[in-house]
Short mmCIF file of C-alpha atoms in Angstrom, two decimals:
data_model
loop_
_atom_site.label_atom_id
_atom_site.label_comp_id
_atom_site.label_asym_id
_atom_site.label_seq_id
_atom_site.Cartn_x
_atom_site.Cartn_y
_atom_site.Cartn_z
CA MET P 173 -93.58 59.58 -64.02
CA PHE P 174 -92.02 63.02 -63.74
CA THR P 175 -95.12 64.32 -61.96
CA PHE P 176 -94.97 61.43 -59.49
CA LEU P 177 -91.31 62.09 -58.69
CA LEU P 178 -92.04 65.79 -58.27
CA LEU P 179 -94.89 65.05 -55.87
CA LEU P 180 -92.63 62.62 -53.99
CA ILE P 181 -89.93 65.26 -53.63
CA ILE P 182 -92.44 67.85 -52.48
CA ALA P 183 -93.95 65.41 -49.96
CA GLY P 184 -90.51 64.45 -48.70
CA GLY P 185 -89.57 68.08 -48.36
CA ALA P 186 -92.76 68.80 -46.45
CA VAL P 187 -92.12 65.89 -44.09
CA LEU P 188 -88.55 67.07 -43.57
CA TYR P 189 -89.73 70.63 -42.95
CA ILE P 190 -92.33 69.49 -40.43
CA GLY P 191 -89.75 67.21 -38.80
CA VAL P 192 -87.28 70.07 -38.45
CA LEU P 193 -89.98 72.26 -36.90
CA GLN P 194 -90.79 69.52 -34.41
CA PHE P 195 -87.11 68.87 -33.68
CA GLU P 196 -86.39 72.55 -33.05
CA GLY P 197 -89.70 73.51 -31.44
CA ASP P 198 -90.77 73.45 -27.80
CA GLY P 199 -91.04 70.01 -26.25
CA PRO P 200 -93.92 68.55 -24.24
CA LEU P 201 -92.46 68.86 -20.73
CA GLU P 202 -94.63 71.10 -18.57
CA GLN P 203 -91.97 71.11 -15.86
CA ALA P 204 -88.35 70.04 -15.57
CA ARG P 205 -87.87 66.28 -15.23
CA THR P 206 -85.02 64.03 -14.15
CA VAL P 207 -84.43 60.94 -16.29
CA MET P 208 -81.83 58.21 -15.82
CA VAL P 209 -80.36 56.97 -19.10
CA PRO P 210 -78.82 53.54 -18.37
CA ARG P 211 -75.45 52.47 -19.72
CA GLY P 212 -75.43 50.25 -22.80
CA GLN P 213 -78.55 51.79 -24.37
CA GLY P 214 -78.63 52.29 -28.13
CA THR P 215 -79.93 55.46 -29.78
CA ARG P 216 -83.33 53.90 -30.49
CA ASP P 217 -83.63 52.66 -26.90
CA ILE P 218 -82.81 56.14 -25.60
CA ALA P 219 -85.35 57.76 -27.92
CA GLN P 220 -88.08 55.38 -26.77
CA LEU P 221 -87.15 56.00 -23.12
CA LEU P 222 -87.37 59.76 -23.62
CA GLU P 223 -90.77 59.39 -25.27
CA ARG P 224 -92.07 57.21 -22.42
CA GLU P 225 -90.83 59.77 -19.90
CA GLY P 226 -92.59 62.58 -21.78
CA VAL P 227 -89.38 64.43 -22.62
CA ILE P 228 -90.10 64.14 -26.36
CA ASP P 229 -93.34 63.29 -28.16
CA GLN P 230 -92.13 61.75 -31.43
CA SER P 231 -89.23 59.32 -31.06
CA TRP P 232 -88.89 58.91 -34.84
CA VAL P 233 -88.39 62.68 -35.25
CA PHE P 234 -85.74 62.60 -32.53
CA LEU P 235 -83.98 59.67 -34.23
CA GLY P 236 -84.04 61.51 -37.54
CA GLY P 237 -82.62 64.66 -35.99
CA VAL P 238 -79.87 62.71 -34.25
CA ALA P 239 -78.99 60.98 -37.53
CA LEU P 240 -78.92 64.25 -39.54
CA SER P 241 -76.76 65.79 -36.80
CA GLN P 242 -74.38 62.82 -37.08
CA ALA P 243 -74.75 62.27 -33.36
CA ARG P 244 -75.64 58.56 -33.43
CA GLY P 245 -73.50 56.80 -30.84
CA ASP P 246 -72.66 60.09 -29.11
CA LEU P 247 -75.56 60.07 -26.65
CA LYS P 248 -74.13 59.46 -23.20
CA ALA P 249 -75.60 57.56 -20.27
CA GLY P 250 -76.27 59.31 -17.00
CA GLU P 251 -78.83 61.08 -14.87
CA TYR P 252 -80.14 64.19 -16.62
CA LEU P 253 -82.38 67.10 -15.73
CA PHE P 254 -84.30 68.15 -18.83
CA PRO P 255 -85.73 71.67 -18.57
CA GLU P 256 -89.33 72.66 -19.13
CA ARG P 257 -90.30 72.76 -22.83
CA ALA P 258 -86.85 71.51 -23.89
CA SER P 259 -86.74 71.02 -27.66
CA MET P 260 -85.50 67.76 -29.14
CA ARG P 261 -82.33 69.54 -30.22
CA GLU P 262 -81.76 70.76 -26.67
CA VAL P 263 -82.37 67.24 -25.38
CA MET P 264 -79.90 65.83 -27.91
CA ASP P 265 -77.28 68.46 -27.02
CA ILE P 266 -77.63 67.68 -23.31
CA LEU P 267 -77.07 63.98 -23.99
CA VAL P 268 -74.20 64.53 -26.43
CA GLU P 269 -72.39 66.90 -24.08
CA GLY P 270 -72.98 64.56 -21.15
CA LYS P 271 -74.43 67.30 -18.96
CA ALA P 272 -75.45 64.80 -16.31
CA ILE P 273 -76.59 65.86 -12.84
CA LEU P 274 -73.67 66.17 -10.43
CA HIS P 275 -74.21 64.95 -6.88
CA THR P 276 -71.93 65.87 -4.01
CA VAL P 277 -70.59 64.12 -0.94
CA THR P 278 -68.78 66.05 1.79
CA ILE P 279 -66.21 64.28 3.93
CA PRO P 280 -65.48 66.27 7.11
CA GLU P 281 -61.84 66.93 7.93
CA GLY P 282 -60.44 64.46 10.43
CA TYR P 283 -62.88 61.64 9.62
CA THR P 284 -61.38 58.21 10.11
CA SER P 285 -61.32 55.87 7.12
CA ALA P 286 -64.08 53.81 8.74
CA GLN P 287 -66.25 56.93 9.03
CA ILE P 288 -65.58 57.82 5.40
CA VAL P 289 -66.59 54.35 4.26
CA ARG P 290 -69.82 54.60 6.25
CA ARG P 291 -70.56 58.00 4.72
CA LEU P 292 -70.16 56.55 1.22
CA GLN P 293 -72.27 53.50 2.05
CA GLU P 294 -75.09 55.77 3.23
CA ASP P 295 -75.15 57.64 -0.11
CA GLU P 296 -77.72 55.89 -2.31
CA THR P 297 -76.56 57.65 -5.48
CA LEU P 298 -73.34 55.62 -5.32
CA VAL P 299 -73.20 51.93 -6.22
CA GLY P 300 -71.04 48.93 -5.42
CA GLN P 301 -69.55 47.63 -2.22
CA ILE P 302 -66.34 48.53 -0.41
CA GLU P 303 -64.45 45.36 0.37
CA GLU P 304 -61.70 46.84 2.53
CA ILE P 305 -61.39 49.97 4.66
CA PRO P 306 -58.44 52.04 3.38
CA ALA P 307 -55.45 52.63 5.62
CA GLU P 308 -55.81 55.57 7.99
CA GLY P 309 -54.51 58.87 6.67
CA THR P 310 -54.62 57.95 2.97
CA LEU P 311 -57.77 59.85 1.93
CA LEU P 312 -58.35 63.59 1.51
CA PRO P 313 -61.47 64.97 3.20
CA GLU P 314 -63.21 67.39 0.82
CA THR P 315 -66.44 67.89 -1.08
CA TYR P 316 -66.50 65.68 -4.16
CA LYS P 317 -68.84 65.84 -7.15
CA PHE P 318 -69.93 62.72 -9.00
CA ASN P 319 -72.56 61.29 -11.32
CA ARG P 320 -75.21 58.84 -10.16
CA GLY P 321 -73.91 55.33 -10.70
CA THR P 322 -70.33 56.13 -9.70
CA THR P 323 -68.97 53.27 -7.62
CA ARG P 324 -67.93 53.72 -4.02
CA LYS P 325 -64.52 52.30 -4.87
CA GLN P 326 -64.10 54.96 -7.55
CA MET P 327 -64.81 57.62 -4.92
CA LEU P 328 -62.20 56.14 -2.58
CA ASP P 329 -59.70 56.04 -5.44
CA ARG P 330 -60.36 59.72 -6.16
CA MET P 331 -59.87 60.61 -2.50
CA ALA P 332 -56.61 58.66 -2.41
CA ARG P 333 -55.27 60.37 -5.55
CA ALA P 334 -56.25 63.79 -4.19
CA HIS P 335 -54.54 62.94 -0.89
CA ASP P 336 -51.34 61.89 -2.64
CA ARG P 337 -51.21 65.11 -4.69
CA VAL P 338 -51.79 67.36 -1.67
CA VAL P 339 -49.31 65.51 0.54
CA ALA P 340 -46.59 65.67 -2.14
CA GLU P 341 -47.18 69.39 -2.64
CA MET P 342 -47.18 70.09 1.11
CA TRP P 343 -44.06 68.02 1.75
CA ASP P 344 -42.15 69.88 -0.96
CA ARG P 345 -43.01 73.21 0.72
CA ARG P 346 -42.11 72.22 4.27
CA ASP P 347 -39.43 73.87 6.36
CA GLU P 348 -36.70 71.23 6.58
CA ASP P 349 -35.91 72.33 10.15
CA LEU P 350 -39.19 70.88 11.39
CA PRO P 351 -38.89 67.77 13.60
CA ILE P 352 -40.67 65.52 11.10
CA GLU P 353 -38.67 63.31 8.79
CA THR P 354 -41.18 61.74 6.39
CA PRO P 355 -44.48 62.57 4.71
CA GLU P 356 -46.07 59.89 6.90
CA GLN P 357 -44.97 61.73 10.04
CA MET P 358 -46.44 64.93 8.62
CA ILE P 359 -49.78 63.16 8.11
CA ILE P 360 -49.72 61.60 11.59
CA LEU P 361 -49.07 64.93 13.28
CA ALA P 362 -51.70 66.68 11.14
CA SER P 363 -54.27 64.04 12.12
CA ILE P 364 -53.60 64.81 15.79
CA VAL P 365 -53.82 68.57 15.22
CA GLU P 366 -57.13 67.98 13.42
CA LYS P 367 -58.59 66.21 16.44
CA GLU P 368 -57.24 68.66 19.02
CA THR P 369 -58.98 71.76 17.67
CA GLY P 370 -61.83 72.54 15.34
CA ARG P 371 -60.83 76.18 15.10
CA ALA P 372 -58.93 77.15 11.99
CA ASP P 373 -57.12 80.00 13.75
CA GLU P 374 -55.74 77.60 16.37
CA ARG P 375 -54.34 74.89 14.13
CA PRO P 376 -50.93 76.54 13.46
CA ARG P 377 -50.55 77.24 17.18
CA VAL P 378 -51.46 73.69 18.21
CA ALA P 379 -49.06 72.36 15.57
CA ALA P 380 -46.33 74.62 16.98
CA VAL P 381 -46.86 73.22 20.49
CA PHE P 382 -46.40 69.67 19.21
CA HIS P 383 -43.32 70.63 17.17
CA ASN P 384 -41.82 72.28 20.25
CA ARG P 385 -42.51 69.21 22.38
CA LEU P 386 -40.98 66.90 19.77
CA ARG P 387 -37.86 69.06 19.64
CA GLN P 388 -37.52 68.88 23.42
CA ARG P 389 -38.28 65.14 23.44
CA MET P 390 -41.41 65.72 25.50
CA ARG P 391 -44.34 63.37 25.07
CA LEU P 392 -47.20 64.89 23.08
CA GLN P 393 -49.84 63.91 25.66
CA SER P 394 -52.75 64.17 23.22
CA ASP P 395 -56.06 62.71 24.44
CA PRO P 396 -57.36 61.78 20.95
CA THR P 397 -54.45 59.35 20.53
CA ILE P 398 -55.67 57.44 23.59
CA LEU P 399 -59.17 57.18 22.14
CA TYR P 400 -57.91 55.96 18.77
CA GLY P 401 -55.80 53.30 20.47
CA LEU P 402 -58.85 52.13 22.40
CA PHE P 403 -61.56 52.29 19.74
CA GLY P 404 -59.78 52.52 16.38
CA GLY P 405 -61.75 53.99 13.50
CA ASN P 406 -64.87 54.26 15.68
CA ALA P 407 -63.11 56.38 18.32
CA PHE P 408 -64.73 59.66 17.33
CA ASP P 409 -68.26 58.52 16.48
CA GLU P 410 -69.50 60.03 19.74
CA PRO P 411 -68.15 62.17 22.60
CA ARG P 412 -66.07 60.07 24.98
CA THR P 413 -64.57 60.73 28.40
CA ILE P 414 -61.22 59.12 29.17
CA THR P 415 -61.15 57.28 32.49
CA ARG P 416 -58.11 56.83 34.70
CA SER P 417 -58.04 53.11 33.90
CA GLN P 418 -58.08 53.87 30.16
CA LEU P 419 -55.30 56.42 30.61
CA ASP P 420 -53.15 53.86 32.43
CA ALA P 421 -53.93 50.84 30.23
CA PRO P 422 -51.16 49.80 27.80
CA ASN P 423 -51.87 51.56 24.52
CA PRO P 424 -49.49 51.74 21.53
CA TYR P 425 -51.18 54.96 20.35
CA SER P 426 -51.23 56.79 23.69
CA THR P 427 -48.85 59.73 23.47
CA TYR P 428 -48.95 59.80 27.27
CA GLN P 429 -47.07 56.47 27.18
CA ILE P 430 -44.98 56.54 24.01
CA ASN P 431 -42.27 58.90 22.87
CA GLY P 432 -42.77 60.76 19.61
CA LEU P 433 -45.64 60.03 17.26
CA PRO P 434 -48.13 57.13 17.26
CA PRO P 435 -47.57 54.35 14.70
CA THR P 436 -50.20 55.60 12.22
CA PRO P 437 -52.47 58.60 11.69
CA ILE P 438 -55.59 58.71 13.88
CA GLY P 439 -57.78 60.09 11.09
CA ASN P 440 -57.61 61.70 7.67
CA PRO P 441 -56.42 65.30 8.04
CA GLY P 442 -57.59 68.02 5.68
CA ARG P 443 -55.55 70.60 3.82
CA ALA P 444 -55.67 73.15 6.66
CA ALA P 445 -54.25 70.76 9.26
CA LEU P 446 -51.49 69.66 6.90
CA GLU P 447 -50.70 73.29 6.15
CA ALA P 448 -50.55 74.04 9.88
CA VAL P 449 -48.00 71.26 10.41
CA ILE P 450 -45.65 72.49 7.67
CA ASN P 451 -46.20 76.15 8.54
CA PRO P 452 -46.69 76.30 12.33
CA ALA P 453 -47.00 79.47 14.35
CA GLU P 454 -43.79 81.00 15.69
CA THR P 455 -44.10 80.41 19.42
CA ASN P 456 -42.30 78.74 22.32
CA GLU P 457 -45.51 77.40 23.83
CA LEU P 458 -45.49 73.83 25.13
CA TYR P 459 -48.97 73.39 26.60
CA PHE P 460 -52.63 74.02 25.89
CA VAL P 461 -55.93 73.22 27.54
CA ALA P 462 -59.58 73.97 26.78
CA ASP P 463 -60.61 77.46 27.85
CA GLY P 464 -64.37 76.91 28.09
CA THR P 465 -65.20 78.98 25.00
CA GLY P 466 -64.53 76.36 22.35
CA GLY P 467 -60.89 77.34 22.10
CA HIS P 468 -57.74 76.71 24.11
CA ALA P 469 -55.50 78.52 26.57
CA PHE P 470 -51.82 78.18 25.64
CA ALA P 471 -48.82 78.31 27.96
CA LYS P 472 -45.03 78.35 27.76
CA THR P 473 -44.41 77.00 31.27
CA LEU P 474 -45.89 74.23 33.37
CA ASP P 475 -46.86 76.67 36.13
CA GLU P 476 -48.81 78.81 33.68
CA HIS P 477 -50.40 75.69 32.22
CA ASN P 478 -51.46 74.45 35.66
CA GLN P 479 -53.18 77.78 36.27
CA ASN P 480 -55.07 77.39 32.97
CA VAL P 481 -56.04 73.84 33.93
CA ALA P 482 -57.37 75.06 37.27
CA LYS P 483 -59.49 77.67 35.49
CA TRP P 484 -60.90 75.03 33.13
CA ARG P 485 -61.76 72.68 35.99
CA ALA P 486 -63.52 75.53 37.79
CA ILE P 487 -65.58 76.15 34.65
CA GLU P 488 -66.44 72.44 34.47
CA ARG P 489 -67.56 72.44 38.11
CA GLU P 490 -69.76 75.49 37.55
CA ARG P 491 -71.38 73.86 34.54
CA ALA P 492 -71.95 70.62 36.42
CA GLU P 493 -73.54 72.49 39.33
CA GLY P 494 -75.72 74.48 36.96
CA ALA P 495 -76.89 71.31 35.25
CA SER P 496 -77.68 69.60 38.56
CA ASN P 497 -79.71 72.64 39.63
CA GLY P 498 -81.69 72.57 36.41
CA GLY P 499 -80.13 75.76 35.11
#
């Protein structure tokens, strides 16, 4: 009887020793592999999945190692990249630590809420439907990281929380002498600045022009506000030319027709545009127009502005003539 027990102990020890070697040794993967571990899977289900995917070669050894490591129930769902020759211990550690693959989605500054929703719907790593387009100017355009299986609504909620934090921080830092009275007005003006220039160095100057016009009770006369009033969240999907009839048509967003700011933002401004609105350039300029180089020519007087407009129209004529001549 004693001899039998001794042999049993020796055999058990040998099995344990071999199991430890297998658990700690190189795995079977000849190259890195991505595996999706679904939610709601038990430890045994995960082990069998890993064996089927070729990440491990003995599911029972993996289960034993997980049990001895007291990690049962700690393996997390997600999309994982297991490296070449990953040992079972390395595989377990990756799952326990939840080192899932992070995907990214970039929302360009100034996107309307409708454009943001479309961007999220196009991303196949996200799941779920968006039932309602968020209000304009309530989301923060940035690059966001997420795990596969994150819902689109969760992404919108993250963008809304990030927006609220940034807006609160910006509003607290504003100069109280600025002609904006509420955080909403700050967002509205920033959304216009965002659409007027894509150049970071111009944003504070453009913001200053609008502040100066508001102080003098001059209409902002911003073309993007006309487009938003006409086409809503789809206004900036493609380049558009404003016609005389569109300019004259009644439009609650047209800052050629209304005093002050439009009723809502015309997009979702980014941090830089918000910063420009609360920290504008120190200038008395009241006008700007495209200069033909991707930037703008600024002016303090209407006469100076008219000269800049004439230059821009001359550039447009030259370009049109060059295009018609095939050059």
